Coordinates of C-alpha atoms in Angstrom, one line a residue:
M1 CA 21.9 5.5 -5.2
N2 CA 19.0 5.9 -2.8
N3 CA 16.7 2.9 -2.3
S4 CA 13.0 3.0 -3.6
L5 CA 11.6 4.4 -0.1
L6 CA 13.8 7.3 -0.4
L7 CA 12.7 8.5 -3.9
T8 CA 10.5 11.0 -2.1
D9 CA 10.5 14.3 -0.2
F10 CA 12.2 14.4 3.2
Y11 CA 9.0 15.0 5.1
K12 CA 7.5 11.7 3.7
T13 CA 10.3 9.8 5.3
T14 CA 9.2 11.2 8.7
H15 CA 5.6 10.5 8.6
V16 CA 6.2 6.7 9.5
N17 CA 6.8 7.9 13.2
M18 CA 4.0 10.5 13.2
Y19 CA 1.1 8.2 12.7
R20 CA -0.8 6.5 15.5
S21 CA 0.8 3.0 14.9
D22 CA -1.0 1.5 17.9
K23 CA -4.2 2.4 16.6
I24 CA -4.2 2.3 12.6
A25 CA -4.3 -1.0 10.6
S26 CA -5.2 0.4 7.0
M27 CA -5.5 3.8 5.2
T28 CA -7.1 4.5 1.9
S29 CA -6.1 7.5 -0.1
Y30 CA -7.5 9.0 -3.4
L31 CA -5.7 11.0 -6.1
T32 CA -8.1 13.6 -7.4
P33 CA -7.8 16.4 -10.2
R34 CA -9.2 19.1 -7.9
G35 CA -9.5 21.9 -10.4
S36 CA -8.6 23.1 -14.0
R37 CA -6.2 26.1 -14.6
L38 CA -7.3 25.7 -18.2
K39 CA -11.0 26.0 -17.8
N40 CA -11.1 29.4 -19.5
L41 CA -9.7 27.6 -22.5
G42 CA -12.7 25.0 -22.2
I43 CA -10.6 22.4 -20.7
N44 CA -12.3 21.0 -17.4
E45 CA -11.7 17.5 -17.7
C46 CA -8.4 15.4 -17.8
I47 CA -7.6 12.0 -19.3
A48 CA -6.8 9.1 -16.9
F49 CA -3.4 7.7 -18.1
G50 CA -0.1 6.5 -16.6
I51 CA -1.6 4.4 -14.0
Q52 CA -0.6 1.1 -15.6
G53 CA 2.9 2.4 -16.4
F54 CA 3.2 3.6 -12.6
S55 CA 2.0 0.3 -11.5
N56 CA 4.7 -1.6 -13.5
Y57 CA 7.3 0.9 -12.5
L58 CA 6.6 0.5 -8.9
K59 CA 6.7 -3.3 -9.0
E60 CA 10.1 -3.2 -10.8
E61 CA 11.6 -0.2 -9.0
F62 CA 11.0 -1.7 -5.5
N63 CA 11.8 -5.2 -6.6
K64 CA 15.2 -4.0 -7.8
N65 CA 16.2 -1.3 -5.6
F66 CA 14.5 -2.0 -2.2
F67 CA 13.5 -5.7 -1.8
G68 CA 16.4 -6.8 -4.0
R69 CA 19.0 -4.9 -2.1
D70 CA 21.0 -5.8 1.1
I71 CA 19.2 -4.3 4.0
E72 CA 22.6 -3.1 5.4
E73 CA 22.9 -0.7 2.6
I74 CA 19.4 0.5 2.9
H75 CA 20.2 1.1 6.5
K76 CA 23.4 3.1 5.5
E77 CA 21.2 5.3 3.2
Y78 CA 18.7 6.0 5.9
I79 CA 21.4 6.9 8.4
D80 CA 22.8 9.2 5.9
A81 CA 19.5 10.8 4.9
L82 CA 17.9 11.1 8.5
K83 CA 21.2 12.0 10.4
N84 CA 22.8 14.4 8.0
G85 CA 19.6 15.6 6.1
L86 CA 17.3 16.0 9.2
N87 CA 19.8 15.8 12.3
Y88 CA 17.9 13.0 13.7
S89 CA 19.3 11.3 16.8
N90 CA 20.5 7.5 16.4
D91 CA 17.4 6.4 18.4
M92 CA 15.1 8.4 15.9
I93 CA 16.8 6.7 12.9
E94 CA 16.5 3.3 14.4
E95 CA 12.8 3.9 15.0
T96 CA 12.2 4.7 11.4
F97 CA 14.3 2.0 10.1
N98 CA 12.9 -0.8 12.1
K99 CA 9.6 -0.1 10.2
V100 CA 11.4 0.0 6.9
K101 CA 13.2 -3.2 7.7
E102 CA 9.8 -4.8 8.6
L103 CA 8.6 -3.9 4.9
H104 CA 11.8 -5.2 3.6
D105 CA 11.3 -8.6 5.3
L106 CA 7.7 -8.7 3.7
R107 CA 9.2 -8.7 0.2
F108 CA 6.4 -6.9 -1.5
L109 CA 4.3 -3.7 -1.2
P110 CA 1.2 -4.8 0.7
I111 CA -1.0 -2.1 -1.2
T112 CA -3.9 -2.3 -3.6
I113 CA -4.1 0.4 -6.4
K114 CA -7.5 0.7 -8.1
G115 CA -8.6 3.5 -10.5
L116 CA -10.8 4.5 -13.4
A117 CA -10.0 2.7 -16.8
E118 CA -7.3 4.4 -18.4
G119 CA -8.8 6.5 -21.3
T120 CA -11.6 7.9 -19.0
R121 CA -12.2 11.7 -19.2
V122 CA -12.3 12.8 -15.5
P123 CA -14.2 15.9 -14.4
M124 CA -12.6 18.0 -11.8
G125 CA -13.3 16.9 -8.2
V126 CA -13.8 13.1 -9.3
P127 CA -11.2 10.6 -7.6
M128 CA -9.1 9.0 -10.2
I129 CA -7.1 6.4 -8.4
E130 CA -7.7 4.7 -4.9
I131 CA -4.6 3.6 -2.9
T132 CA -5.3 1.1 0.1
T133 CA -2.8 -0.5 2.4
N134 CA -4.3 -3.9 3.0
P135 CA -5.5 -4.4 6.4
E136 CA -4.2 -8.0 6.7
Y137 CA -0.8 -6.3 7.3
P138 CA -1.6 -3.8 9.9
N139 CA 1.9 -2.6 10.6
M140 CA 2.2 -1.6 7.2
F141 CA -0.7 0.9 7.0
W142 CA 1.8 3.7 6.2
V143 CA 3.1 2.2 3.0
G144 CA 0.4 3.7 0.6
Q145 CA 1.0 7.2 1.8
A146 CA 4.8 6.7 1.4
I147 CA 4.6 6.4 -2.2
E148 CA 2.4 9.6 -2.6
C149 CA 5.3 11.8 -3.8
L150 CA 6.4 9.3 -6.1
L151 CA 3.2 8.5 -7.9
S152 CA 2.4 12.3 -7.9
C153 CA 5.9 13.0 -9.8
K154 CA 5.4 10.1 -12.4
I155 CA 1.7 10.7 -13.2
W156 CA 0.9 14.3 -13.6
H157 CA 2.7 14.6 -16.9
P158 CA 1.2 11.6 -18.7
I159 CA -2.3 12.9 -17.5
V160 CA -1.8 16.3 -19.0
S161 CA -0.2 15.0 -22.1
A162 CA -2.9 12.5 -22.7
T163 CA -5.4 15.5 -22.2
I164 CA -3.7 17.8 -24.6
A165 CA -3.6 15.0 -27.2
D166 CA -7.5 14.8 -26.8
V167 CA -7.9 18.4 -27.4
Y168 CA -5.7 18.2 -30.6
K169 CA -7.9 15.1 -31.6
S170 CA -11.2 17.0 -31.1
I171 CA -9.7 20.0 -33.4
V172 CA -8.7 17.4 -36.1
K173 CA -12.0 15.3 -36.0
E174 CA -14.0 18.7 -36.3
A175 CA -11.9 19.6 -39.4
F176 CA -11.9 16.2 -40.9
D177 CA -15.7 15.7 -40.6
K178 CA -16.4 18.9 -42.5
T179 CA -13.9 18.7 -45.3
V180 CA -12.4 15.2 -45.7
D181 CA -13.8 12.0 -47.3
N182 CA -11.6 9.2 -46.1
G183 CA -8.7 10.6 -44.1
I184 CA -7.5 9.0 -41.0
A185 CA -7.7 11.8 -38.4
E186 CA -5.3 9.9 -36.1
R187 CA -2.5 10.5 -38.5
A188 CA -3.0 14.2 -38.9
I189 CA -0.6 15.1 -36.3
C190 CA 2.8 13.8 -35.2
D191 CA 4.5 14.3 -31.9
F192 CA 8.0 15.9 -32.3
S193 CA 8.5 16.6 -28.5
M194 CA 11.3 14.4 -27.4
R195 CA 14.2 16.6 -28.0
G196 CA 12.7 19.5 -25.9
Q197 CA 11.2 17.7 -22.9
E198 CA 12.5 18.1 -19.4
S199 CA 13.8 14.4 -19.3
L200 CA 14.1 11.3 -21.3
E201 CA 11.8 9.5 -18.9
S202 CA 9.2 12.3 -19.5
S203 CA 9.6 12.4 -23.1
I204 CA 8.7 8.6 -23.4
V205 CA 5.6 8.6 -21.4
S206 CA 4.4 11.9 -22.6
S207 CA 4.5 10.7 -26.2
A208 CA 2.9 7.2 -25.3
A209 CA 0.1 9.5 -23.9
F210 CA 0.0 11.4 -27.2
L211 CA -0.4 8.0 -28.9
T212 CA -3.6 7.3 -27.1
S213 CA -5.2 9.8 -29.5
F214 CA -2.9 9.8 -32.4
Y215 CA -0.7 7.1 -34.5
N216 CA 2.3 9.3 -35.1
S217 CA 5.2 10.0 -33.0
S218 CA 8.8 10.6 -33.7
T219 CA 9.7 9.2 -30.2
V220 CA 11.0 5.7 -31.1
C221 CA 11.0 4.5 -27.5
A222 CA 7.3 5.3 -27.0
R223 CA 6.7 2.0 -28.7
G224 CA 8.9 0.2 -26.0
Y225 CA 6.7 1.8 -23.3
I226 CA 3.7 0.6 -24.8
E227 CA 5.2 -2.8 -25.5
D228 CA 6.2 -2.9 -21.8
N229 CA 3.0 -1.8 -20.1
Y230 CA 0.2 -3.2 -22.2
N231 CA -0.6 -6.7 -23.4
D232 CA -1.7 -5.9 -27.0
Y233 CA 1.6 -4.3 -28.5
E234 CA 1.3 -6.8 -31.5
D235 CA -2.0 -5.6 -32.3
V236 CA -1.1 -1.9 -32.1
K237 CA 2.4 -1.7 -33.3
E238 CA 1.8 -1.1 -36.8
T239 CA -0.5 1.8 -36.0
I240 CA 2.5 3.6 -34.2
N241 CA 4.5 5.3 -36.9
G242 CA 7.0 8.0 -37.4
L243 CA 8.1 9.5 -40.8
T244 CA 11.3 9.5 -42.9
S245 CA 12.4 13.0 -43.1
T246 CA 15.7 14.9 -43.9
E247 CA 17.0 17.7 -41.7
H248 CA 19.3 20.7 -42.7
S249 CA 22.5 19.0 -42.2
V250 CA 21.2 16.5 -44.8
M251 CA 20.2 19.3 -47.4
C252 CA 23.0 21.6 -46.6
S253 CA 25.8 19.0 -46.8
D254 CA 24.5 17.9 -50.1
F255 CA 24.5 21.2 -51.4
A256 CA 27.9 22.0 -50.1
I257 CA 29.2 18.9 -52.1
C258 CA 27.2 19.4 -55.3
G259 CA 26.1 23.1 -55.3
D260 CA 22.8 22.2 -56.9
E261 CA 19.6 21.7 -54.8
R262 CA 17.6 20.1 -57.6
E263 CA 20.1 17.3 -57.7
T264 CA 19.6 16.9 -53.9
Y265 CA 15.9 16.3 -54.4
R266 CA 16.5 14.2 -57.4
R267 CA 18.7 11.8 -55.6
L268 CA 16.4 11.5 -52.8
L269 CA 13.3 10.7 -55.0
T270 CA 15.1 8.3 -57.3
E271 CA 18.0 6.7 -55.4
V272 CA 17.7 7.0 -51.7
Y273 CA 13.9 6.6 -51.4
P274 CA 12.4 5.6 -54.4
N275 CA 9.8 3.3 -52.8
T276 CA 9.3 5.3 -49.6
S277 CA 7.3 8.3 -48.5
F278 CA 9.4 11.0 -46.8
A279 CA 9.5 14.5 -45.9
A280 CA 12.2 17.2 -47.1
V281 CA 12.8 20.1 -45.2
M282 CA 12.9 22.9 -48.1
D283 CA 13.9 26.1 -46.5
S284 CA 17.6 25.8 -46.1
Y285 CA 18.0 28.6 -48.7
D286 CA 14.8 29.8 -50.7
F287 CA 11.7 27.7 -49.8
W288 CA 9.3 29.4 -52.3
N289 CA 12.0 28.7 -55.2
V290 CA 11.8 25.1 -54.4
L291 CA 8.2 25.0 -54.4
T292 CA 7.6 27.1 -57.6
N293 CA 10.8 26.0 -59.7
I294 CA 12.8 22.9 -58.4
L295 CA 10.1 20.7 -57.8
P296 CA 7.9 21.4 -60.8
S297 CA 11.1 20.6 -62.9
L298 CA 11.2 17.1 -61.1
R299 CA 7.4 16.6 -61.9
T300 CA 8.2 13.2 -63.7
E301 CA 10.3 11.8 -60.7
I302 CA 7.6 12.9 -58.3
E303 CA 4.9 11.2 -60.2
N304 CA 7.0 8.2 -60.5
H305 CA 8.1 8.0 -57.0
N306 CA 6.4 5.0 -54.9
G307 CA 5.2 7.3 -52.1
F308 CA 4.6 11.0 -51.4
L309 CA 7.0 13.8 -50.9
G310 CA 6.3 15.9 -47.8
C311 CA 7.1 19.6 -48.5
R312 CA 8.2 20.7 -45.1
H313 CA 8.7 24.5 -44.0
D314 CA 10.7 24.7 -40.7
S315 CA 11.2 28.6 -40.4
S316 CA 8.2 30.9 -41.3
E317 CA 4.9 31.5 -39.0
P318 CA 3.1 28.1 -39.6
V319 CA -0.3 29.4 -40.1
Y320 CA 0.8 31.9 -42.8
A321 CA 3.2 29.4 -44.3
L322 CA 0.7 26.8 -44.8
C323 CA -2.3 29.0 -45.7
G324 CA -0.8 32.4 -46.9
D325 CA -2.3 35.8 -46.5
M326 CA -5.9 35.3 -45.9
N327 CA -6.6 39.1 -46.6
K328 CA -5.4 38.6 -50.2
I329 CA -7.5 35.8 -51.3
G330 CA -8.5 36.1 -54.8
D331 CA -5.8 38.7 -55.6
P332 CA -4.2 37.9 -59.2
N333 CA -1.0 39.6 -58.0
R334 CA -0.2 37.4 -55.0
T335 CA 3.2 36.1 -54.5
P336 CA 3.9 32.4 -53.7
E337 CA 4.4 33.1 -50.1
E338 CA 1.1 35.0 -49.9
K339 CA -0.6 32.0 -51.6
G340 CA 0.8 29.7 -49.0
M341 CA 2.2 26.2 -49.3
V342 CA -1.1 24.4 -50.0
E343 CA -2.4 26.6 -52.6
V344 CA 1.1 26.9 -54.3
L345 CA 1.3 22.8 -54.3
W346 CA -2.3 22.9 -55.9
D347 CA -1.2 25.3 -58.4
E348 CA 1.9 23.2 -59.4
F349 CA 0.8 19.7 -58.9
G350 CA -3.2 19.8 -59.1
G351 CA -5.6 17.4 -57.3
T352 CA -9.1 16.6 -57.1
I353 CA -12.3 17.9 -55.6
N354 CA -13.8 15.5 -52.9
S355 CA -17.5 14.8 -52.3
K356 CA -17.7 17.6 -49.8
G357 CA -16.6 20.1 -52.3
Y358 CA -13.0 20.6 -50.8
K359 CA -9.8 20.3 -53.0
V360 CA -7.6 17.4 -52.4
L361 CA -3.7 17.6 -53.3
N362 CA -2.2 15.4 -55.9
P363 CA -1.4 12.3 -53.4
K364 CA 2.3 12.7 -54.6
V365 CA 2.7 15.7 -52.5
K366 CA 1.7 16.8 -49.1
A367 CA 2.4 20.2 -47.1
V368 CA 4.1 19.6 -43.9
Y369 CA 5.0 21.7 -40.9
G370 CA 6.6 20.0 -38.0
D371 CA 7.4 20.8 -34.3
S372 CA 5.5 24.1 -34.1
I373 CA 1.8 23.5 -34.1
T374 CA 0.2 24.8 -31.1
V375 CA -3.5 24.1 -30.3
S376 CA -4.5 27.7 -31.5
R377 CA -2.4 27.2 -34.7
A378 CA -3.8 24.0 -35.5
R379 CA -7.3 25.4 -34.9
K380 CA -6.5 28.3 -37.3
I381 CA -4.7 26.3 -39.9
Y382 CA -7.8 23.8 -40.4
E383 CA -10.1 27.1 -40.3
N384 CA -8.0 29.0 -43.0
L385 CA -8.0 25.9 -45.2
E386 CA -11.7 25.3 -45.0
K387 CA -12.2 29.1 -46.0
K388 CA -9.8 28.5 -48.9
G389 CA -11.7 25.4 -50.1
F390 CA -9.0 22.8 -49.0
A391 CA -9.4 19.8 -47.0
A392 CA -7.9 19.4 -43.8
S393 CA -6.1 16.2 -45.0
N394 CA -3.7 18.4 -47.2
V395 CA -1.4 19.1 -44.2
S396 CA 0.7 17.0 -41.9
L397 CA 1.2 18.9 -38.7
G398 CA 3.9 18.4 -36.0
V399 CA 3.5 19.2 -32.1
G400 CA 6.6 20.0 -30.4
S401 CA 7.8 20.1 -26.8
F402 CA 6.2 23.5 -26.1
S403 CA 2.9 22.1 -26.7
M404 CA 3.6 19.1 -24.3
E405 CA 4.6 21.6 -21.5
A406 CA 2.4 24.6 -22.2
I407 CA -0.6 25.8 -23.9
E408 CA -1.4 29.3 -25.5
G409 CA -4.8 31.0 -24.8
P410 CA -6.5 33.0 -27.5
D411 CA -5.0 36.2 -26.0
G412 CA -1.4 34.9 -26.3
Q413 CA -1.2 34.2 -22.5
L414 CA 0.9 31.1 -21.8
Y415 CA -0.5 28.5 -19.3
P416 CA 2.5 26.0 -18.2
F417 CA 1.8 22.6 -17.6
T418 CA 2.7 21.3 -14.2
R419 CA 1.0 19.2 -11.3
D420 CA -1.1 22.0 -10.6
T421 CA -2.5 22.3 -14.2
F422 CA -5.2 20.1 -12.8
S423 CA -4.3 20.6 -9.1
I424 CA -3.6 16.7 -8.6
A425 CA -3.4 15.7 -5.0
I426 CA -3.4 12.5 -3.3
K427 CA -5.3 12.7 0.2
C428 CA -6.0 10.1 2.9
T429 CA -9.8 9.7 3.5
H430 CA -10.4 6.6 5.4
M431 CA -8.8 4.4 8.1
I432 CA -9.5 1.1 9.5
L433 CA -8.5 0.8 13.2
K434 CA -6.8 -2.2 14.7
D435 CA -10.0 -2.9 16.7
G436 CA -12.1 -2.8 13.4
T437 CA -13.5 0.4 13.6
E438 CA -13.9 2.6 10.4
V439 CA -12.9 6.3 10.5
P440 CA -13.7 8.8 7.8
V441 CA -10.5 11.2 7.2
F442 CA -11.0 14.4 5.7
K443 CA -9.5 18.0 5.1
N444 CA -11.7 21.1 4.7
P445 CA -9.7 24.5 5.0
K446 CA -11.9 27.2 6.1
S447 CA -12.6 29.7 3.1
F448 CA -10.9 27.6 0.6
S449 CA -13.0 24.9 -0.8
G450 CA -10.7 24.1 -3.6
K451 CA -8.7 22.0 -1.4
K452 CA -11.5 20.1 0.4
S453 CA -10.8 16.4 0.2
Q454 CA -13.3 13.6 0.1
K455 CA -14.4 11.8 3.4
G456 CA -14.4 8.3 3.9
L457 CA -14.3 5.7 1.0
C458 CA -15.5 6.8 -2.4
V459 CA -17.3 5.2 -5.5
V460 CA -17.5 7.0 -8.9
Y461 CA -20.5 6.5 -11.2
K462 CA -22.3 8.0 -14.2
D463 CA -25.1 10.2 -13.5
E464 CA -28.3 10.9 -15.4
N465 CA -26.5 13.1 -17.8
N466 CA -24.0 10.4 -18.5
K467 CA -21.3 12.4 -16.5
L468 CA -18.9 11.1 -13.9
N469 CA -19.7 12.0 -10.3
Y470 CA -18.7 10.4 -7.0
I471 CA -20.3 9.5 -3.6
D472 CA -18.0 9.6 -0.6
Y473 CA -18.4 9.1 3.4
L474 CA -18.8 5.5 2.8
T475 CA -17.5 2.5 4.8
T476 CA -16.2 -0.8 3.4
K477 CA -19.9 -2.2 4.0
T478 CA -21.9 0.5 2.5
K479 CA -19.3 0.8 -0.7
E480 CA -20.0 -3.1 -1.3
N481 CA -23.6 -2.3 -1.7
I482 CA -22.9 0.1 -4.6
T483 CA -22.9 -2.0 -7.9
N484 CA -22.3 0.7 -10.5
D485 CA -18.9 1.8 -9.0
L486 CA -16.3 2.7 -11.9
L487 CA -13.4 3.2 -9.6
T488 CA -12.6 -0.6 -9.6
E489 CA -10.0 -1.3 -12.5
L490 CA -7.4 -3.2 -10.4
Y491 CA -3.9 -2.0 -11.4
F492 CA -1.5 -3.3 -8.4
D493 CA -2.2 -5.7 -5.4
N494 CA 0.4 -6.9 -3.1
G495 CA 3.2 -6.7 -5.5
R496 CA 1.2 -7.9 -8.6
V497 CA 0.3 -5.9 -11.7
F498 CA -2.6 -6.8 -13.9
E499 CA -2.3 -6.8 -17.6
K500 CA -4.3 -4.0 -19.7
S501 CA -5.0 -3.2 -23.2
F502 CA -3.7 0.1 -25.2
N503 CA -6.3 -0.5 -27.8
E504 CA -9.2 -0.1 -25.4
I505 CA -7.8 3.0 -24.3
R506 CA -7.8 4.6 -27.7
N507 CA -11.3 3.1 -28.0
K508 CA -12.4 4.7 -25.0
L509 CA -11.2 8.2 -26.4
K510 CA -13.2 7.8 -29.6
D511 CA -16.4 8.0 -27.8

């Protein structure tokens, strides 16, 4: 096991001895999304999220695996890392370790983390997080930069996932505003990404990020993340839902026993879930036979069922499965497959016309396609339903791990999600020296402005167009004179974490 300070790149462990420790008392750094690789898709802002979760993680991780451990164990880990990993001499190891021991003796991280409020839409180039090593502990000036790798590793994915959820929400909202009377847009799409995420930890925080814009997720432990990191879980817990659903092992094993698909659906409707809405995957054998023959023969059971039956396809191309062949609209000889799921359910179970003039299915049935709905597919599904005269609320859609790890452009090009999706970087921009002098620090690579950093202290404000912008090259005194700074949300200070509300994030994203 490595102690918390070694959860980093090798080179970060070496910087503590490179800084001018005889001169520096404090350093301030900013995390900034420097540019969007998705700007061609119209995405040039990202959502601030994961800061609260990181702050809690930082406190718990260091209390348990650094401050809470015997210093001799930490000493051995540094010897192993620096001697065997970097070929350091014993003197160099001890020089590093003495500074680490001084932090261990302090018993807390002497840093302050401030930032924009979570749920803020952040333009490229605008600082999102400020990390300051507190000058009252001048020998600890290096600590803020020591957690840079850990912060970057932990926060880029929740930022991206919250941003993509916001993109989905804008698509849903547009469709609902056009075609739906009283539907809840936040329930239109469900996150099914857990099984395909790159790690368990990533799947949990990514799903929590998705829930900043939506109410449905199949990742059970996303609830625990919200409960652990926000102070209003009791208020939001009933708005975080999954869906009871069968899978092929259920449908196929039942068919193997009774040899009758109809009996499987009858049993589910009347015996297993008579009072619970559920989705049933229906394409284990012949999806269109289920929709046009088996389900109509169970009309009485479906109407008497206390809930709705979600009719789920799981193998055809989603847009075609839900909407059918758009080139054959009006053809009287269309097959059920060419009509698509929504139209077939309308033909078999009927429905109503809402005040906006769109068809709404019988509330006892709903068309479901889970796990495969990319951004481009979601947009196309709603566009096709509108063209066919159906409300967007007739479908329940699912987002899988692909959509939390990549996005597809209109030309089919894939844009994978990484730290570089928004070019997230953490750069030191300001120092206070031990004699009290303040010094701006900056990076400005010649002929490559995309990596230019801020200079000095920063404030973030709303300009005359109500867009976020920033001012840099400030000192402690000049920054204090600016009263409209938004980069002031306090998350972490000298080992303490400050409570936040998850509902406030959701409300901010409704603006």
